Coordinates of C-alpha atoms and ligand atoms in Angstrom, one line a residue:
X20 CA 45.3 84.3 61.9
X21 CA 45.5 85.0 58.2
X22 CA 43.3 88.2 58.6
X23 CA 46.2 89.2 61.0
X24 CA 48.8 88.6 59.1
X25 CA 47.7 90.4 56.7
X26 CA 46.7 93.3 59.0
X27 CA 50.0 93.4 60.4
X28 CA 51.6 93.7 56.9
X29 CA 49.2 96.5 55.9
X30 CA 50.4 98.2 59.2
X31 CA 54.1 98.1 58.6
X32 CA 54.0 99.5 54.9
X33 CA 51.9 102.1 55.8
X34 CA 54.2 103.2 58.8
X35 CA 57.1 102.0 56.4
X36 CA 59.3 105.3 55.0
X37 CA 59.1 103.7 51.8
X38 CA 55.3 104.8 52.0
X39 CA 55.4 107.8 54.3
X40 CA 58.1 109.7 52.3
X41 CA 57.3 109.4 48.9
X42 CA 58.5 112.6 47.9
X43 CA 61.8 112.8 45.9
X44 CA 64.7 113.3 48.5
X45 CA 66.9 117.0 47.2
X46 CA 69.9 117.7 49.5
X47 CA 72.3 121.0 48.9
X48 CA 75.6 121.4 50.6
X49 CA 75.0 125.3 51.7
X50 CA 72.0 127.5 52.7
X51 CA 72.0 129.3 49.6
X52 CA 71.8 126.9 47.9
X53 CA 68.9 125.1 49.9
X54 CA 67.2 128.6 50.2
X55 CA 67.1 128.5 46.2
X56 CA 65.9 125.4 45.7
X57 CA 62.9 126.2 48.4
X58 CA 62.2 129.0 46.2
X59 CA 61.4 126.9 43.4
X60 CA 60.7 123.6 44.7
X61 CA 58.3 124.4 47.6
X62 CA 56.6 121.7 49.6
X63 CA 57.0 119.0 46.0
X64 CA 60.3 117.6 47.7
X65 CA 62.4 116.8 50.9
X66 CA 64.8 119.1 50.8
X67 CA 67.5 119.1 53.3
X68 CA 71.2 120.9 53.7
X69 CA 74.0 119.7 54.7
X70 CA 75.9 122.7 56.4
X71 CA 74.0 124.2 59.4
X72 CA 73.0 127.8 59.1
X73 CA 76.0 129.9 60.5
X74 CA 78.3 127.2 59.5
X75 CA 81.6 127.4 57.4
X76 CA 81.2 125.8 54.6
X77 CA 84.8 125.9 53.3
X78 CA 86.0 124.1 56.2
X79 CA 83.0 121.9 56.7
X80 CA 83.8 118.4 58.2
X81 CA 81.0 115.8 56.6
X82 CA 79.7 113.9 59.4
X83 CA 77.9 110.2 59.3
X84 CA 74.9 111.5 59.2
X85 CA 75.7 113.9 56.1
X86 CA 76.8 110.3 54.5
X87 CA 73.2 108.8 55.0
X88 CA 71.8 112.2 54.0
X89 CA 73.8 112.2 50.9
X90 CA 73.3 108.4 50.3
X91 CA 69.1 108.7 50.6
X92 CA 69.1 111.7 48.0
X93 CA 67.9 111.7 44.4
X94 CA 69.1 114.9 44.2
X95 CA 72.2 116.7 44.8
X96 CA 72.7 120.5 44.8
X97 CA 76.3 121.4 45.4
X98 CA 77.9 124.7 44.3
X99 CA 81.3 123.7 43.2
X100 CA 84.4 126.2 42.2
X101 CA 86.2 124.5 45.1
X102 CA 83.7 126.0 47.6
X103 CA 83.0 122.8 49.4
X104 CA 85.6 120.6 47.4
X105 CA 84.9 117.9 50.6
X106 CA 81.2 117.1 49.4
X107 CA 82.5 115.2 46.0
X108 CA 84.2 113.1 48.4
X109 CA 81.1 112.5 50.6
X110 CA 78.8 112.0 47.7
X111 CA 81.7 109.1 46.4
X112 CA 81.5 107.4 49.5
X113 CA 77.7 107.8 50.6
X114 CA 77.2 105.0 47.5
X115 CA 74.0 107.6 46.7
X116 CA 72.2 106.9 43.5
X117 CA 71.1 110.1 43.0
X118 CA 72.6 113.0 40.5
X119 CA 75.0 115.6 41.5
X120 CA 74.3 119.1 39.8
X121 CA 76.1 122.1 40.2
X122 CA 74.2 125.3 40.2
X123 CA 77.0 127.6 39.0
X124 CA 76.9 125.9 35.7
X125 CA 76.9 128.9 33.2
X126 CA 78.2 131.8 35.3
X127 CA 81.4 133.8 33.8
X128 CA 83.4 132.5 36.9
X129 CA 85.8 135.0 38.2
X130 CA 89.2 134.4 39.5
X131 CA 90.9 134.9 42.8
X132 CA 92.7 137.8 43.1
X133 CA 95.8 136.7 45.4
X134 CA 96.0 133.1 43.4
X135 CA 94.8 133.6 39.9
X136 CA 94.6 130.1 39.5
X137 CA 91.7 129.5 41.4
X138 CA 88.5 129.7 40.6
X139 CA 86.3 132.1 43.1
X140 CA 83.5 130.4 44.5
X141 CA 81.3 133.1 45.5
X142 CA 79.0 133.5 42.9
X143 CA 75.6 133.9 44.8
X144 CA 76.9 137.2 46.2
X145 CA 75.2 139.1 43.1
X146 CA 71.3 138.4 42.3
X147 CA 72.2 138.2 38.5
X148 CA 74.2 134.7 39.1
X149 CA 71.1 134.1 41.5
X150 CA 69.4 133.6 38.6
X151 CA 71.5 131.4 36.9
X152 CA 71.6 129.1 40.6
X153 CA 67.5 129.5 40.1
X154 CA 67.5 127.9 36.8
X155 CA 70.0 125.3 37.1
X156 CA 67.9 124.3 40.0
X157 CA 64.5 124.7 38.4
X158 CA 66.0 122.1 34.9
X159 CA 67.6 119.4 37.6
X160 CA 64.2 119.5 39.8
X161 CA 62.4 119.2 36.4
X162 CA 64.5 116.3 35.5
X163 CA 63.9 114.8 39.2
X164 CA 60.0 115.2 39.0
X165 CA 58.4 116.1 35.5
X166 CA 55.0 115.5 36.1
X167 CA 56.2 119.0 38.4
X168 CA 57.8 120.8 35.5
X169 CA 54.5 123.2 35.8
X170 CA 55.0 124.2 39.3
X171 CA 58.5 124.4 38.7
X172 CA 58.3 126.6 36.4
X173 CA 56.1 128.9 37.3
X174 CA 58.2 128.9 41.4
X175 CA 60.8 130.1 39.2
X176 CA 59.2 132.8 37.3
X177 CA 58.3 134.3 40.2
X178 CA 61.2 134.1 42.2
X179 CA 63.2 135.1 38.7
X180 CA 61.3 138.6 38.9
X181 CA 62.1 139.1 42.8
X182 CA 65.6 138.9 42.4
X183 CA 66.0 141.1 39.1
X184 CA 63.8 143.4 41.4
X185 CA 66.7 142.7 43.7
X186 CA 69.5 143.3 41.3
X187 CA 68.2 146.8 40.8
X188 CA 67.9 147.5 44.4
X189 CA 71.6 146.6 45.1
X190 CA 72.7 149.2 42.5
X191 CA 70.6 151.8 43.3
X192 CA 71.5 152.2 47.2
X193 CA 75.1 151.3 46.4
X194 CA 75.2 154.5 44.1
X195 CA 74.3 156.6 47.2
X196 CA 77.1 156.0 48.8
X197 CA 79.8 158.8 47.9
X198 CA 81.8 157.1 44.9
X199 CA 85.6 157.9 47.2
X200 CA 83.6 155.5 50.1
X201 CA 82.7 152.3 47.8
X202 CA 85.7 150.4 49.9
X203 CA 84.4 147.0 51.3
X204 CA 87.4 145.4 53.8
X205 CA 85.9 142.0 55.0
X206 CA 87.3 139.3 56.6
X207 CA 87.7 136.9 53.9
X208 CA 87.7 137.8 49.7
X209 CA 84.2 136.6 49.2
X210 CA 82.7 140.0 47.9
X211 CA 84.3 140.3 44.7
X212 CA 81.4 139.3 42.4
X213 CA 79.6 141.9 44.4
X214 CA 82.0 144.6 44.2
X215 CA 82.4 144.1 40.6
X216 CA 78.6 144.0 39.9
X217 CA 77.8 147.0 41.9
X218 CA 81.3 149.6 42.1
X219 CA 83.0 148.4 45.2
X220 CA 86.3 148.1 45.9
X221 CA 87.5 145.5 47.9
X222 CA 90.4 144.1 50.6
X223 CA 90.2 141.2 52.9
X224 CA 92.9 140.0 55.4
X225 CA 91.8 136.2 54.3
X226 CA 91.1 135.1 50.6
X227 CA 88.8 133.4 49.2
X228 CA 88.7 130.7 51.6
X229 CA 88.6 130.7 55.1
X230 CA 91.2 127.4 55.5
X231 CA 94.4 129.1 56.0
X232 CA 94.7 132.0 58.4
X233 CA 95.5 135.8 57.8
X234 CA 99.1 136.8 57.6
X235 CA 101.1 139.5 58.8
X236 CA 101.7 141.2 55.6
X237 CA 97.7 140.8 54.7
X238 CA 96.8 142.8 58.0
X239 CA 99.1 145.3 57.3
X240 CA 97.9 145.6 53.5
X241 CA 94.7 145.9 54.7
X242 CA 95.8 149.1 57.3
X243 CA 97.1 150.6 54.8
X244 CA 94.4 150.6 52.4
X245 CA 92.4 152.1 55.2
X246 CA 94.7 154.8 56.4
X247 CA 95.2 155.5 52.5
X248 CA 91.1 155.9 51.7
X249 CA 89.7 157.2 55.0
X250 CA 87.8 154.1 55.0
X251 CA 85.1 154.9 57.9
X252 CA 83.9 151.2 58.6
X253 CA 85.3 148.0 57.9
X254 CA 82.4 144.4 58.2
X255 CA 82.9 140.9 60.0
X256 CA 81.0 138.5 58.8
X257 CA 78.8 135.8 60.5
X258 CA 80.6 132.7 59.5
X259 CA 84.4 134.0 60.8
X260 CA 85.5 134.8 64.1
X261 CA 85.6 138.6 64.4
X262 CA 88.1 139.3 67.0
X263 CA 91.3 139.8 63.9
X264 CA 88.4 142.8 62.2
X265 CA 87.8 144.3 65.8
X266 CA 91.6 144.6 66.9
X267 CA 91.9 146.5 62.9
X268 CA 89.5 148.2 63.8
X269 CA 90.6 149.2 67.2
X270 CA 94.5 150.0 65.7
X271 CA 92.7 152.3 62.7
X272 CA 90.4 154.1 64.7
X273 CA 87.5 152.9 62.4
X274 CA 83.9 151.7 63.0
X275 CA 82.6 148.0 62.5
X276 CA 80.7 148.6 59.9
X277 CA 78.2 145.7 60.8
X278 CA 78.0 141.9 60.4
X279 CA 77.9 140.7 57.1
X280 CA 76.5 137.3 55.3
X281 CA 79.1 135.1 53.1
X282 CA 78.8 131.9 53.2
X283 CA 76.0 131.2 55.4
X284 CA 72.0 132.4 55.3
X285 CA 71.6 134.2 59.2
X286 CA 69.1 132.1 61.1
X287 CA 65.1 132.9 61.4
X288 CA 65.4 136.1 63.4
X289 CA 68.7 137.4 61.6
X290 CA 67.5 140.2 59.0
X291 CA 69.4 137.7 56.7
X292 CA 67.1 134.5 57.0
X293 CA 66.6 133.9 52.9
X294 CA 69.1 134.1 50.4
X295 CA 67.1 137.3 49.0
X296 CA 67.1 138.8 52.4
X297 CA 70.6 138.0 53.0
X298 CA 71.8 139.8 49.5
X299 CA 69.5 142.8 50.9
X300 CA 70.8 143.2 54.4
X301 CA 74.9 142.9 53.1
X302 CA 73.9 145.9 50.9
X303 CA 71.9 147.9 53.9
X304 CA 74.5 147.1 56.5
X305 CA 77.1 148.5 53.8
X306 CA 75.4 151.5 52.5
X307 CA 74.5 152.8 56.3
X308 CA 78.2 152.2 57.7
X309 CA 79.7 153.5 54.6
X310 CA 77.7 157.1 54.1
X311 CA 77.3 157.6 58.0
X312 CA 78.4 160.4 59.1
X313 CA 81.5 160.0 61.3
X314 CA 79.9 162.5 64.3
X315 CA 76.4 161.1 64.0
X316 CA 77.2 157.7 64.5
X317 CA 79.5 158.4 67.7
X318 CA 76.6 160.3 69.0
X319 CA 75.4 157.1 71.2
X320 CA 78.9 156.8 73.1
X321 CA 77.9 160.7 74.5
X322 CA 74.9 159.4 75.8
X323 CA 76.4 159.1 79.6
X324 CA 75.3 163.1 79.9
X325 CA 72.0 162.1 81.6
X326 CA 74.4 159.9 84.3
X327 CA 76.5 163.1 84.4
X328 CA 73.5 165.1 85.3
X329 CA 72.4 162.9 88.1
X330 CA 75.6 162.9 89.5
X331 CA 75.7 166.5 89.8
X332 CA 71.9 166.8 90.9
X333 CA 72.8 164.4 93.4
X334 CA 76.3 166.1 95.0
X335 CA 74.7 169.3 95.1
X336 CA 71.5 168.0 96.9
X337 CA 74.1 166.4 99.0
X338 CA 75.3 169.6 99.4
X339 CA 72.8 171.3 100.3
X340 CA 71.2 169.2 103.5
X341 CA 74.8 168.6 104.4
X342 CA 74.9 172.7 105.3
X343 CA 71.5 172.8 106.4
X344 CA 72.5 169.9 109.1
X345 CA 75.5 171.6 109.9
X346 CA 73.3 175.3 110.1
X347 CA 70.9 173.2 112.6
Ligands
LIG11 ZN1 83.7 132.1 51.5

């Protein structure tokens, strides 16, 4: 009986999370930010986010199972600057142990441009505050696990090199678009890191969050900086609802220029499935729309000629037996 016991004991602990997880829990609040960490952390933690991929983050509404999340972690990454100002909330309540970090620690934070009070939290958008997200990141995850530091490290280094890589890639395809078409109009003012960083200028029907909706008088600022620059394409974004963006574009006459990645990585078959890959396909998706040429890109709605042609073949074959019958 003893033997059983004891058996049974062994059993539980080894089927126990306690045992079975023994890696340090990390959770971030956004993709990015969970993308990041991965980056740097690899397969040495349990990482887990809280907002889905495609999911607002601004408007996020924790659920209970975000509060156990929170609660298990040893580690939280959240990015602050009022970007998901519900998670210090949720992390108060969850009654979690672990330590809060926020990533943007460092960066020279830029302000909105419609409230100049507020902070803007859109730092990832350039791959020079990347870096700054990588190494607050790679110190709190040395902190977490130092007999990792090593690993850590060198994740970083690596992933440090891929993004200055990065960094020069943005600029370069950005300066080949014609400097009187570096005009970005977005949905909401998340691109102004970006468009400071690389020479774009900007306008947005919503600012830099997506809580309150778009007024009158910002849709009709926003028509006239198109009518006034010849803007050729204007961008939705995956997070936000595109139907306000189509109906500007619809009233202007302009192209969508593409969908666009803010808030939220793209999921695994989106050309924006990393945080890296996300920064590169914003800057693709902008410099095709915006040095398109107008005629080649409306090309595709002038492909009905071939259904044209048949038509025709087919009324003059009709034609044709139809006299022959009427010869017989
Ligand atoms: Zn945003």
């Amino acid at each position: 009986m003893k033997k059983y016991i004891i058996l049974m004991t062994l059993g539980a602990m080894c089927f126990s999370p306690l045992f079975s997880q023994s890696k340090p829990k990390v959770v971030a609040s956004a993709s990015m930010l969970y993308d990041i960490a991965y980056n740097i952390a690899g397969d040495e933690v349990e990482l887990e986010m809280i907002v889905p991929i495609g999911g607002d983050p601004h408007i996020h509404e924790p659920t209970p199972s975000n509060a156990r999340m929170v609660n298990r972690a040893d580690l939280v990454l959240i990015n602050g600057l009022t970007f998901e100002g519900w998670m210090n909330e949720l992390i108060e309540n969850s009654g979690t142990k672990g330590e809060t970090v926020t990533v943007t620690e460092g960066i020279d934070v830029l302000r909105s441009l419609t409230y100049q009070n507020s902070a803007d939290p859109h730092a990832w958008m350039i791959a020079s505050n990347g870096i700054i997200y990588a190494e607050n990141t790679r110190k709190a995850l040395v902190n977490l696990l130092p007999s990792k530091a090593a690993v850590f490290d060198q994740n970083f280094e690596k992933y440090k090199s891929k993004l200055l890589e990065l960094d020069q890639y943005i600029k370069i395809q950005i300066a080949t678009i014609p400097k009187e078409k570096r005009i970005l109009i977005t949905s909401h003012d998340a691109f102004q890191y970006y468009g400071r960083a690389y020479g774009l200028k900007l306008d947005a029907i919503m600012g830099i969050s997506t809580d309150a909706e778009a007024q009158t008088a910002d849709v009709m600022r926003v028509n006239e900086a198109i009518r006034k620059n010849n803007v050729p394409a204007i961008f939705i974004e995956s997070t936000i609802n595109p139907k306000m963006m189509k109906q500007i574009a619809k009233d202007n006459d302009v192209r969508i220029g593409g969908e666009l990645f803010a808030d939220s990585l793209g999921d695994e078959e989106s050309p924006a499935d990393t945080y890296i890959n996300m920064l590169k396909s914003n800057t693709d998706t902008i410099v095709k729309a915006l040095t398109g040429n107008k005629d080649q890109e409306e090309l595709p709605e002038k492909s009905n000629l071939p259904l044209y042609l048949g038509i025709a073949v087919f009324l003059l074959l009709a034609m044709f037996f139809g006299i022959r019958l009427m010869n017989k």
